[in-house]
mmCIF file of C-alpha atoms in Angstrom:
data_model
loop_
_atom_site.group_PDB
_atom_site.id
_atom_site.type_symbol
_atom_site.label_atom_id
_atom_site.label_comp_id
_atom_site.label_asym_id
_atom_site.label_seq_id
_atom_site.Cartn_x
_atom_site.Cartn_y
_atom_site.Cartn_z
ATOM 1 C CA MET A 1 16.735 1.801 23.011
ATOM 2 C CA GLU A 2 17.698 0.343 19.303
ATOM 3 C CA TYR A 3 19.392 -2.531 21.291
ATOM 4 C CA LEU A 4 16.580 -3.120 23.265
ATOM 5 C CA VAL A 5 13.905 -3.233 20.219
ATOM 6 C CA ALA A 6 16.495 -5.869 18.636
ATOM 7 C CA VAL A 7 16.531 -8.060 21.259
ATOM 8 C CA VAL A 8 12.749 -8.236 21.444
ATOM 9 C CA GLU A 9 12.126 -8.390 17.658
ATOM 10 C CA GLU A 10 15.046 -11.599 17.697
ATOM 11 C CA ARG A 11 14.091 -12.919 21.287
ATOM 12 C CA SER A 12 17.798 -13.691 21.536
ATOM 13 C CA PHE A 13 20.740 -11.717 22.630
ATOM 14 C CA THR A 14 22.763 -13.806 20.520
ATOM 15 C CA ARG A 15 20.838 -12.937 17.147
ATOM 16 C CA ALA A 16 20.303 -9.410 18.185
ATOM 17 C CA ALA A 17 24.090 -8.848 18.610
ATOM 18 C CA GLU A 18 24.706 -10.236 15.173
ATOM 19 C CA THR A 19 22.162 -7.926 13.330
ATOM 20 C CA LEU A 20 23.365 -4.885 15.387
ATOM 21 C CA ASN A 21 26.961 -6.004 14.562
ATOM 22 C CA VAL A 22 28.299 -5.494 18.144
ATOM 23 C CA THR A 23 29.533 -8.208 20.829
ATOM 24 C CA GLN A 24 27.165 -9.823 23.151
ATOM 25 C CA SER A 25 28.825 -8.299 25.895
ATOM 26 C CA ALA A 26 28.558 -4.809 24.642
ATOM 27 C CA LEU A 27 24.587 -5.491 23.926
ATOM 28 C CA SER A 28 24.135 -6.543 27.093
ATOM 29 C CA HIS A 29 26.031 -3.732 28.485
ATOM 30 C CA GLN A 30 23.678 -1.136 27.200
ATOM 31 C CA ILE A 31 20.866 -2.979 28.192
ATOM 32 C CA LYS A 32 21.822 -3.175 31.388
ATOM 33 C CA ALA A 33 22.504 0.588 31.602
ATOM 34 C CA LEU A 34 18.861 1.081 30.062
ATOM 35 C CA GLU A 35 17.469 -0.614 33.140
ATOM 36 C CA ARG A 36 19.480 1.003 35.488
ATOM 37 C CA GLU A 37 18.223 4.499 33.924
ATOM 38 C CA VAL A 38 14.344 3.364 34.088
ATOM 39 C CA GLY A 39 14.516 1.846 37.489
ATOM 40 C CA GLY A 40 14.046 -1.598 36.807
ATOM 41 C CA ALA A 41 14.648 -4.919 34.985
ATOM 42 C CA LEU A 42 13.069 -4.780 31.135
ATOM 43 C CA LEU A 43 13.733 -8.195 30.047
ATOM 44 C CA GLU A 44 13.719 -11.683 31.574
ATOM 45 C CA ARG A 45 15.313 -14.704 30.016
ATOM 46 C CA LEU A 46 12.625 -17.323 29.202
ATOM 47 C CA PRO A 47 13.041 -21.019 28.554
ATOM 48 C CA ARG A 48 12.370 -20.545 24.589
ATOM 49 C CA GLY A 49 14.373 -16.765 24.809
ATOM 50 C CA VAL A 50 13.923 -13.263 25.798
ATOM 51 C CA GLY A 51 11.085 -11.706 27.089
ATOM 52 C CA LEU A 52 9.505 -8.690 28.623
ATOM 53 C CA THR A 53 8.678 -8.064 32.038
ATOM 54 C CA PRO A 54 5.878 -6.037 32.953
ATOM 55 C CA MET A 55 8.005 -2.794 32.975
ATOM 56 C CA GLY A 56 9.560 -3.826 29.336
ATOM 57 C CA ARG A 57 5.989 -4.083 28.146
ATOM 58 C CA ALA A 58 4.895 -0.772 29.204
ATOM 59 C CA PHE A 59 8.278 0.651 27.724
ATOM 60 C CA LEU A 60 8.697 -1.312 24.296
ATOM 61 C CA PRO A 61 5.718 0.829 22.140
ATOM 62 C CA HIS A 62 7.590 4.036 23.195
ATOM 63 C CA ALA A 63 11.075 3.100 22.739
ATOM 64 C CA GLU A 64 10.101 1.487 18.914
ATOM 65 C CA LEU A 65 8.610 4.742 18.228
ATOM 66 C CA ALA A 66 11.675 6.792 19.302
ATOM 67 C CA VAL A 67 13.928 4.225 17.138
ATOM 68 C CA ARG A 68 11.812 4.779 14.186
ATOM 69 C CA SER A 69 11.613 8.241 14.368
ATOM 70 C CA ALA A 70 15.252 8.643 14.994
ATOM 71 C CA GLY A 71 16.096 6.438 11.513
ATOM 72 C CA LEU A 72 13.239 9.241 9.841
ATOM 73 C CA ALA A 73 15.323 12.167 11.217
ATOM 74 C CA ARG A 74 18.573 10.275 9.918
ATOM 75 C CA ARG A 75 16.634 9.338 6.285
ATOM 76 C CA ALA A 76 15.223 12.930 5.994
ATOM 77 C CA ALA A 77 18.521 14.826 6.678
ATOM 78 C CA LYS A 78 20.178 12.695 3.719
ATOM 79 C CA ALA A 79 17.413 12.967 1.896
ATOM 80 C CA ALA A 80 17.241 16.780 2.146
ATOM 81 C CA ALA A 81 20.596 16.827 0.230
ATOM 82 C CA GLY A 82 18.631 15.192 -2.779
ATOM 83 C CA ALA A 83 17.925 11.664 -4.028
ATOM 84 C CA GLU A 84 21.996 11.248 -5.325
ATOM 85 C CA GLY A 85 22.170 8.493 -2.517
ATOM 86 C CA GLY A 86 20.557 6.780 0.794
ATOM 87 C CA GLU A 87 17.232 4.813 1.133
ATOM 88 C CA LEU A 88 13.607 5.442 1.143
ATOM 89 C CA HIS A 89 10.812 3.814 3.047
ATOM 90 C CA ILE A 90 7.700 3.361 1.500
ATOM 91 C CA ALA A 91 4.619 1.861 2.390
ATOM 92 C CA THR A 92 1.490 0.917 0.284
ATOM 93 C CA LEU A 93 -1.230 -1.563 -0.466
ATOM 94 C CA HIS A 94 -0.691 -5.099 -1.800
ATOM 95 C CA ALA A 95 -3.268 -3.986 -4.823
ATOM 96 C CA LEU A 96 -0.928 -0.949 -5.788
ATOM 97 C CA ALA A 97 2.291 -3.192 -5.228
ATOM 98 C CA ILE A 98 1.377 -5.555 -8.001
ATOM 99 C CA GLY A 99 -0.885 -2.707 -9.816
ATOM 100 C CA ALA A 100 0.300 0.722 -10.378
ATOM 101 C CA LEU A 101 3.639 0.926 -8.618
ATOM 102 C CA PRO A 102 6.194 -1.539 -10.460
ATOM 103 C CA PRO A 103 6.515 0.648 -13.617
ATOM 104 C CA VAL A 104 7.505 3.697 -11.217
ATOM 105 C CA LEU A 105 9.622 1.264 -9.208
ATOM 106 C CA ALA A 106 11.465 -0.188 -12.139
ATOM 107 C CA ARG A 107 12.021 3.443 -13.853
ATOM 108 C CA TRP A 108 13.110 5.069 -10.405
ATOM 109 C CA ARG A 109 16.002 1.752 -10.176
ATOM 110 C CA ARG A 110 17.298 3.039 -13.547
ATOM 111 C CA VAL A 111 17.172 6.511 -12.504
ATOM 112 C CA PHE A 112 18.358 6.693 -9.020
ATOM 113 C CA PRO A 113 20.367 3.461 -8.894
ATOM 114 C CA ASP A 114 21.762 4.440 -5.678
ATOM 115 C CA VAL A 115 18.897 4.732 -3.833
ATOM 116 C CA ARG A 116 17.733 2.033 -2.267
ATOM 117 C CA LEU A 117 13.796 1.343 -1.576
ATOM 118 C CA HIS A 118 12.264 -0.570 0.866
ATOM 119 C CA LEU A 119 8.560 -1.410 0.355
ATOM 120 C CA ARG A 120 6.491 -2.700 2.708
ATOM 121 C CA GLU A 121 2.673 -4.240 2.001
ATOM 122 C CA TYR A 122 -0.708 -3.667 3.672
ATOM 123 C CA LEU A 123 -3.841 -5.369 3.401
ATOM 124 C CA THR A 124 -5.598 -2.580 4.658
ATOM 125 C CA THR A 125 -5.821 1.453 4.233
ATOM 126 C CA ASP A 126 -6.403 1.606 8.357
ATOM 127 C CA GLU A 127 -3.089 -0.882 8.934
ATOM 128 C CA LEU A 128 -1.081 1.439 5.811
ATOM 129 C CA ARG A 129 -2.137 4.392 7.734
ATOM 130 C CA ASP A 130 -1.516 3.400 11.208
ATOM 131 C CA HIS A 131 1.871 2.248 10.153
ATOM 132 C CA VAL A 132 3.140 5.666 8.425
ATOM 133 C CA ASP A 133 1.453 7.567 11.546
ATOM 134 C CA ARG A 134 4.043 5.566 13.822
ATOM 135 C CA GLY A 135 7.259 6.175 11.499
ATOM 136 C CA VAL A 136 7.749 2.430 9.969
ATOM 137 C CA ALA A 137 7.944 4.423 6.663
ATOM 138 C CA ASP A 138 8.915 7.832 5.158
ATOM 139 C CA ILE A 139 5.821 8.155 2.697
ATOM 140 C CA ALA A 140 2.585 6.114 2.088
ATOM 141 C CA ILE A 141 0.832 5.338 -1.480
ATOM 142 C CA GLY A 142 -2.909 5.179 -1.298
ATOM 143 C CA PRO A 143 -6.242 6.410 -1.688
ATOM 144 C CA ARG A 144 -6.512 9.409 0.335
ATOM 145 C CA PRO A 145 -6.292 9.433 4.157
ATOM 146 C CA GLU A 146 -9.135 11.354 6.081
ATOM 147 C CA ARG A 147 -7.932 13.839 8.410
ATOM 148 C CA TRP A 148 -4.298 13.363 8.063
ATOM 149 C CA ALA A 149 -2.062 16.049 9.668
ATOM 150 C CA GLY A 150 0.760 15.959 7.370
ATOM 151 C CA PRO A 151 1.439 16.786 4.037
ATOM 152 C CA VAL A 152 -0.545 14.860 1.059
ATOM 153 C CA VAL A 153 -0.188 15.049 -2.459
ATOM 154 C CA SER A 154 -2.707 13.980 -5.108
ATOM 155 C CA LEU A 155 -0.999 11.563 -7.490
ATOM 156 C CA GLY A 156 -3.826 10.881 -9.883
ATOM 157 C CA THR A 157 -6.459 8.271 -10.009
ATOM 158 C CA GLU A 158 -6.612 4.596 -11.334
ATOM 159 C CA GLU A 159 -9.316 3.110 -13.424
ATOM 160 C CA ILE A 160 -11.611 0.796 -11.705
ATOM 161 C CA MET A 161 -13.277 -2.232 -14.359
ATOM 162 C CA ILE A 162 -15.130 -5.349 -14.182
ATOM 163 C CA VAL A 163 -12.761 -8.640 -14.807
ATOM 164 C CA VAL A 164 -14.453 -11.805 -16.148
ATOM 165 C CA SER A 165 -13.136 -14.509 -17.648
ATOM 166 C CA ARG A 166 -12.302 -14.978 -21.418
ATOM 167 C CA ASP A 167 -15.497 -17.144 -22.229
ATOM 168 C CA ASP A 168 -17.708 -15.116 -19.778
ATOM 169 C CA PRO A 169 -20.688 -13.269 -21.914
ATOM 170 C CA LEU A 170 -19.080 -9.843 -20.806
ATOM 171 C CA ALA A 171 -15.695 -10.898 -22.278
ATOM 172 C CA GLY A 172 -17.485 -10.012 -25.973
ATOM 173 C CA ARG A 173 -18.703 -6.778 -25.004
ATOM 174 C CA THR A 174 -18.245 -3.805 -27.363
ATOM 175 C CA ARG A 175 -19.956 -0.885 -25.022
ATOM 176 C CA PRO A 176 -19.084 -0.189 -21.294
ATOM 177 C CA VAL A 177 -21.495 -1.908 -18.957
ATOM 178 C CA HIS A 178 -23.910 -0.640 -16.644
ATOM 179 C CA LEU A 179 -23.679 -1.647 -12.843
ATOM 180 C CA ALA A 180 -27.474 -2.219 -12.711
ATOM 181 C CA GLU A 181 -27.017 -4.814 -15.498
ATOM 182 C CA LEU A 182 -24.697 -6.957 -12.904
ATOM 183 C CA ALA A 183 -27.428 -7.714 -9.953
ATOM 184 C CA ASP A 184 -27.670 -11.148 -10.981
ATOM 185 C CA ARG A 185 -23.712 -11.684 -11.115
ATOM 186 C CA ALA A 186 -21.606 -13.261 -7.937
ATOM 187 C CA TRP A 187 -19.002 -11.404 -7.160
ATOM 188 C CA VAL A 188 -15.147 -12.100 -6.001
ATOM 189 C CA ARG A 189 -14.318 -9.742 -2.820
ATOM 190 C CA CYS A 190 -11.433 -8.619 -1.274
ATOM 191 C CA VAL A 191 -10.889 -7.196 1.736
ATOM 192 C CA LEU A 192 -8.653 -4.742 0.407
ATOM 193 C CA GLU A 193 -11.902 -2.947 -0.955
ATOM 194 C CA PRO A 194 -11.890 0.795 0.036
ATOM 195 C CA VAL A 195 -14.310 1.558 3.187
ATOM 196 C CA ILE A 196 -16.229 5.083 2.708
ATOM 197 C CA GLY A 197 -18.275 6.252 5.335
ATOM 198 C CA GLY A 198 -17.932 2.883 7.308
ATOM 199 C CA ARG A 199 -19.124 0.833 4.450
ATOM 200 C CA ARG A 200 -17.549 -1.070 1.478
ATOM 201 C CA TRP A 201 -17.676 0.565 -1.406
ATOM 202 C CA LEU A 202 -18.805 -1.684 -3.708
ATOM 203 C CA ASP A 203 -21.821 -2.262 -1.560
ATOM 204 C CA ARG A 204 -22.575 1.374 -1.498
ATOM 205 C CA GLU A 205 -22.172 1.366 -5.239
ATOM 206 C CA CYS A 206 -24.459 -1.814 -5.954
ATOM 207 C CA GLU A 207 -27.343 -0.022 -3.536
ATOM 208 C CA ARG A 208 -27.620 2.660 -5.665
ATOM 209 C CA TYR A 209 -28.918 0.668 -8.262
ATOM 210 C CA GLY A 210 -31.640 -1.412 -5.999
ATOM 211 C CA PHE A 211 -29.498 -4.380 -5.466
ATOM 212 C CA ARG A 212 -27.026 -6.124 -3.156
ATOM 213 C CA PRO A 213 -23.663 -7.810 -4.521
ATOM 214 C CA VAL A 214 -23.696 -11.778 -3.907
ATOM 215 C CA THR A 215 -20.714 -13.073 -2.910
ATOM 216 C CA ALA A 216 -18.996 -15.759 -4.486
ATOM 217 C CA MET A 217 -15.781 -15.754 -2.768
ATOM 218 C CA GLU A 218 -13.960 -13.350 -0.213
ATOM 219 C CA VAL A 219 -9.867 -13.559 -0.208
ATOM 220 C CA GLN A 220 -7.405 -11.146 1.144
ATOM 221 C CA HIS A 221 -4.955 -10.379 -1.574
ATOM 222 C CA ALA A 222 -6.140 -8.746 -4.933
ATOM 223 C CA SER A 223 -3.930 -11.142 -6.777
ATOM 224 C CA THR A 224 -5.986 -13.890 -5.609
ATOM 225 C CA ALA A 225 -8.934 -12.040 -6.472
ATOM 226 C CA VAL A 226 -8.039 -11.595 -9.740
ATOM 227 C CA ARG A 227 -6.873 -15.161 -10.737
ATOM 228 C CA LEU A 228 -10.366 -16.447 -9.213
ATOM 229 C CA ALA A 229 -12.323 -13.784 -11.817
ATOM 230 C CA VAL A 230 -10.192 -15.116 -14.399
ATOM 231 C CA ALA A 231 -10.852 -18.901 -13.916
ATOM 232 C CA GLY A 232 -14.898 -18.053 -13.728
ATOM 233 C CA VAL A 233 -15.309 -18.008 -9.965
ATOM 234 C CA GLY A 234 -17.208 -14.450 -10.194
ATOM 235 C CA ILE A 235 -16.772 -10.984 -11.479
ATOM 236 C CA LEU A 236 -14.265 -8.621 -10.033
ATOM 237 C CA ALA A 237 -13.728 -4.907 -9.358
ATOM 238 C CA CYS A 238 -10.381 -3.906 -9.255
ATOM 239 C CA SER A 239 -7.979 -1.411 -11.096
ATOM 240 C CA VAL A 240 -6.890 -1.965 -14.716
ATOM 241 C CA GLU A 241 -3.174 -2.290 -13.415
ATOM 242 C CA VAL A 242 -3.922 -5.080 -11.102
ATOM 243 C CA ALA A 243 -5.633 -6.895 -14.289
ATOM 244 C CA ARG A 244 -2.921 -6.165 -16.595
ATOM 245 C CA ALA A 245 -0.670 -8.087 -14.255
ATOM 246 C CA THR A 246 -2.725 -11.227 -14.886
ATOM 247 C CA ALA A 247 -2.444 -13.116 -18.152
ATOM 248 C CA GLY A 248 -6.180 -14.461 -19.389
ATOM 249 C CA ALA A 249 -8.159 -11.405 -17.983
ATOM 250 C CA VAL A 250 -10.293 -9.331 -19.497
ATOM 251 C CA ALA A 251 -11.065 -5.794 -18.280
ATOM 252 C CA VAL A 252 -14.929 -4.423 -18.991
ATOM 253 C CA PRO A 253 -15.225 -0.810 -18.493
ATOM 254 C CA VAL A 254 -17.753 0.703 -16.554
ATOM 255 C CA GLU A 255 -20.701 3.268 -17.568
ATOM 256 C CA PRO A 256 -20.228 5.905 -15.367
ATOM 257 C CA ALA A 257 -16.432 5.704 -15.323
ATOM 258 C CA TRP A 258 -15.170 4.424 -11.848
ATOM 259 C CA ARG A 259 -11.867 6.145 -10.849
ATOM 260 C CA GLN A 260 -10.393 6.085 -7.463
ATOM 261 C CA GLU A 261 -7.758 8.445 -6.437
ATOM 262 C CA LEU A 262 -4.203 8.042 -5.340
ATOM 263 C CA THR A 263 -1.975 10.180 -2.822
ATOM 264 C CA ALA A 264 1.079 10.149 -1.530
ATOM 265 C CA TYR A 265 1.186 11.439 2.285
ATOM 266 C CA ALA A 266 3.676 11.685 5.078
ATOM 267 C CA ARG A 267 4.351 12.770 8.667
ATOM 268 C CA VAL A 268 6.682 15.409 7.313
ATOM 269 C CA GLU A 269 7.338 17.784 4.267
ATOM 270 C CA LEU A 270 8.289 16.061 1.519
ATOM 271 C CA THR A 271 11.698 16.637 0.631
ATOM 272 C CA GLY A 272 14.874 15.351 -1.268
ATOM 273 C CA ALA A 273 14.310 11.640 -2.499
ATOM 274 C CA ALA A 274 10.958 11.412 -0.886
ATOM 275 C CA LEU A 275 9.850 14.365 -3.251
ATOM 276 C CA ARG A 276 11.169 12.848 -6.273
ATOM 277 C CA PHE A 277 9.596 9.886 -5.598
ATOM 278 C CA VAL A 278 6.041 11.585 -5.656
ATOM 279 C CA GLU A 279 7.030 13.565 -8.844
ATOM 280 C CA ALA A 280 7.631 9.767 -10.675
ATOM 281 C CA CYS A 281 4.521 8.576 -9.426
ATOM 282 C CA ARG A 282 2.596 11.625 -10.999
ATOM 283 C CA GLU A 283 4.214 11.682 -13.901
ATOM 284 C CA ASP A 284 3.439 7.678 -14.320
ATOM 285 C CA ARG A 285 -0.351 8.730 -14.019
ATOM 286 C CA ARG A 286 -0.027 11.309 -16.211
ATOM 287 C CA ALA A 287 1.488 8.826 -18.780
ATOM 288 C CA THR A 288 -1.688 6.248 -18.230
ATOM 289 C CA GLY A 289 -3.850 8.759 -18.776
ATOM 290 C CA ALA A 290 -5.025 9.120 -15.436
ATOM 291 C CA PRO A 291 -3.962 12.572 -14.052
ATOM 292 C CA ALA A 292 -4.228 14.567 -10.754
ATOM 293 C CA PRO A 293 -7.738 16.055 -10.324
ATOM 294 C CA HIS A 294 -7.959 19.657 -10.289
ATOM 295 C CA VAL A 295 -6.951 21.460 -7.353
ATOM 296 C CA GLY A 296 -10.288 21.484 -5.759
ATOM 297 C CA GLY A 297 -12.180 19.455 -7.923
ATOM 298 C CA PRO A 298 -13.283 15.685 -7.515
ATOM 299 C CA ALA A 299 -11.238 12.970 -9.084
ATOM 300 C CA ALA A 300 -14.420 12.033 -11.093
ATOM 301 C CA ALA A 301 -14.528 14.876 -13.230
ATOM 302 C CA HIS A 302 -11.858 13.209 -15.773
ATOM 303 C CA PRO A 303 -12.955 10.938 -18.162
ATOM 304 C CA ALA A 304 -11.886 7.622 -18.097
ATOM 305 C CA PRO A 305 -9.993 6.032 -21.029
ATOM 306 C CA ARG A 306 -11.551 3.292 -23.390
ATOM 307 C CA VAL A 307 -15.179 4.250 -21.773
ATOM 308 C CA SER A 308 -16.960 3.362 -25.078
ATOM 309 C CA GLY A 309 -14.906 1.107 -26.196
ATOM 310 C CA PRO A 310 -15.037 -2.593 -26.077
ATOM 311 C CA ALA A 311 -14.035 -5.235 -23.329
ATOM 312 C CA VAL A 312 -10.210 -5.132 -22.848
ATOM 313 C CA ALA A 313 -8.086 -8.611 -22.985
ATOM 314 C CA LEU A 314 -5.171 -8.048 -20.913
ATOM 315 C CA ALA A 315 -2.143 -10.484 -21.482
ATOM 316 C CA ALA A 316 0.269 -9.009 -18.842
ATOM 317 C CA PRO A 317 2.049 -6.541 -21.339
ATOM 318 C CA ALA A 318 5.191 -4.659 -20.407
ATOM 319 C CA ARG A 319 4.775 -1.023 -19.960
#
């Protein structure tokens, strides 16, 4: 089945054989053997490559799941012996990949150089959850998933602030801003915003104070959104780690403080390298003053740092 998936991905027997490091004749022999086993042709040669037959289209999703599950099983077995070698596949949101995770990945690389990390980024929490559920990655780092059957570990929280340009009136603020004060401001919106109860998080928060946020521009990536906020297109709600990665950003604390819980979740019990990576993430959250919530307690129970302080100018310092 691994051979079939490779041919479909490459749309070529030649490229698939090179990827798998086998001869083309051996690849063709295995595909024919699989077709005899299922009782019909799975692939057909097209003018511009190789395609699936109707039987192949029905077979492929199950083959992909089987191949991914076999890969997870091999990695889990190796990881059970510890984090001395092997590889770890991590799935996360783009905003976390450029915000909270880089310091963790850098320290991991120094401590466990023989463990190869593969990082997959997704735009939405639904995509993240779906791909982990399908076995694309060993572990997901993101907001707490609803009704997840596997293990979920709270890592801590990330603080959400308002990002503005250096010449914005809020940039010289000496105290946190109340959300009601922003009713007449235009916002840069991002499709990565969490959706809670079927409603976008920022919409829900603003409606609590009697207004709907005006959208100046909507983009896909958090890295684009924060640069637009720095340029003065509009104000932006994002994690302080994302803002820190952008020179010229000014982050203004919000009153009451905004925090989002971060978790690690997987399909199977966390062991070996996966478990140690979770521990590294928790240590990083503790170091940033954003520990995991107490068992049974809400993340919002923890006060945010700098909540009574001035706006914070961020120039992408190293942590």
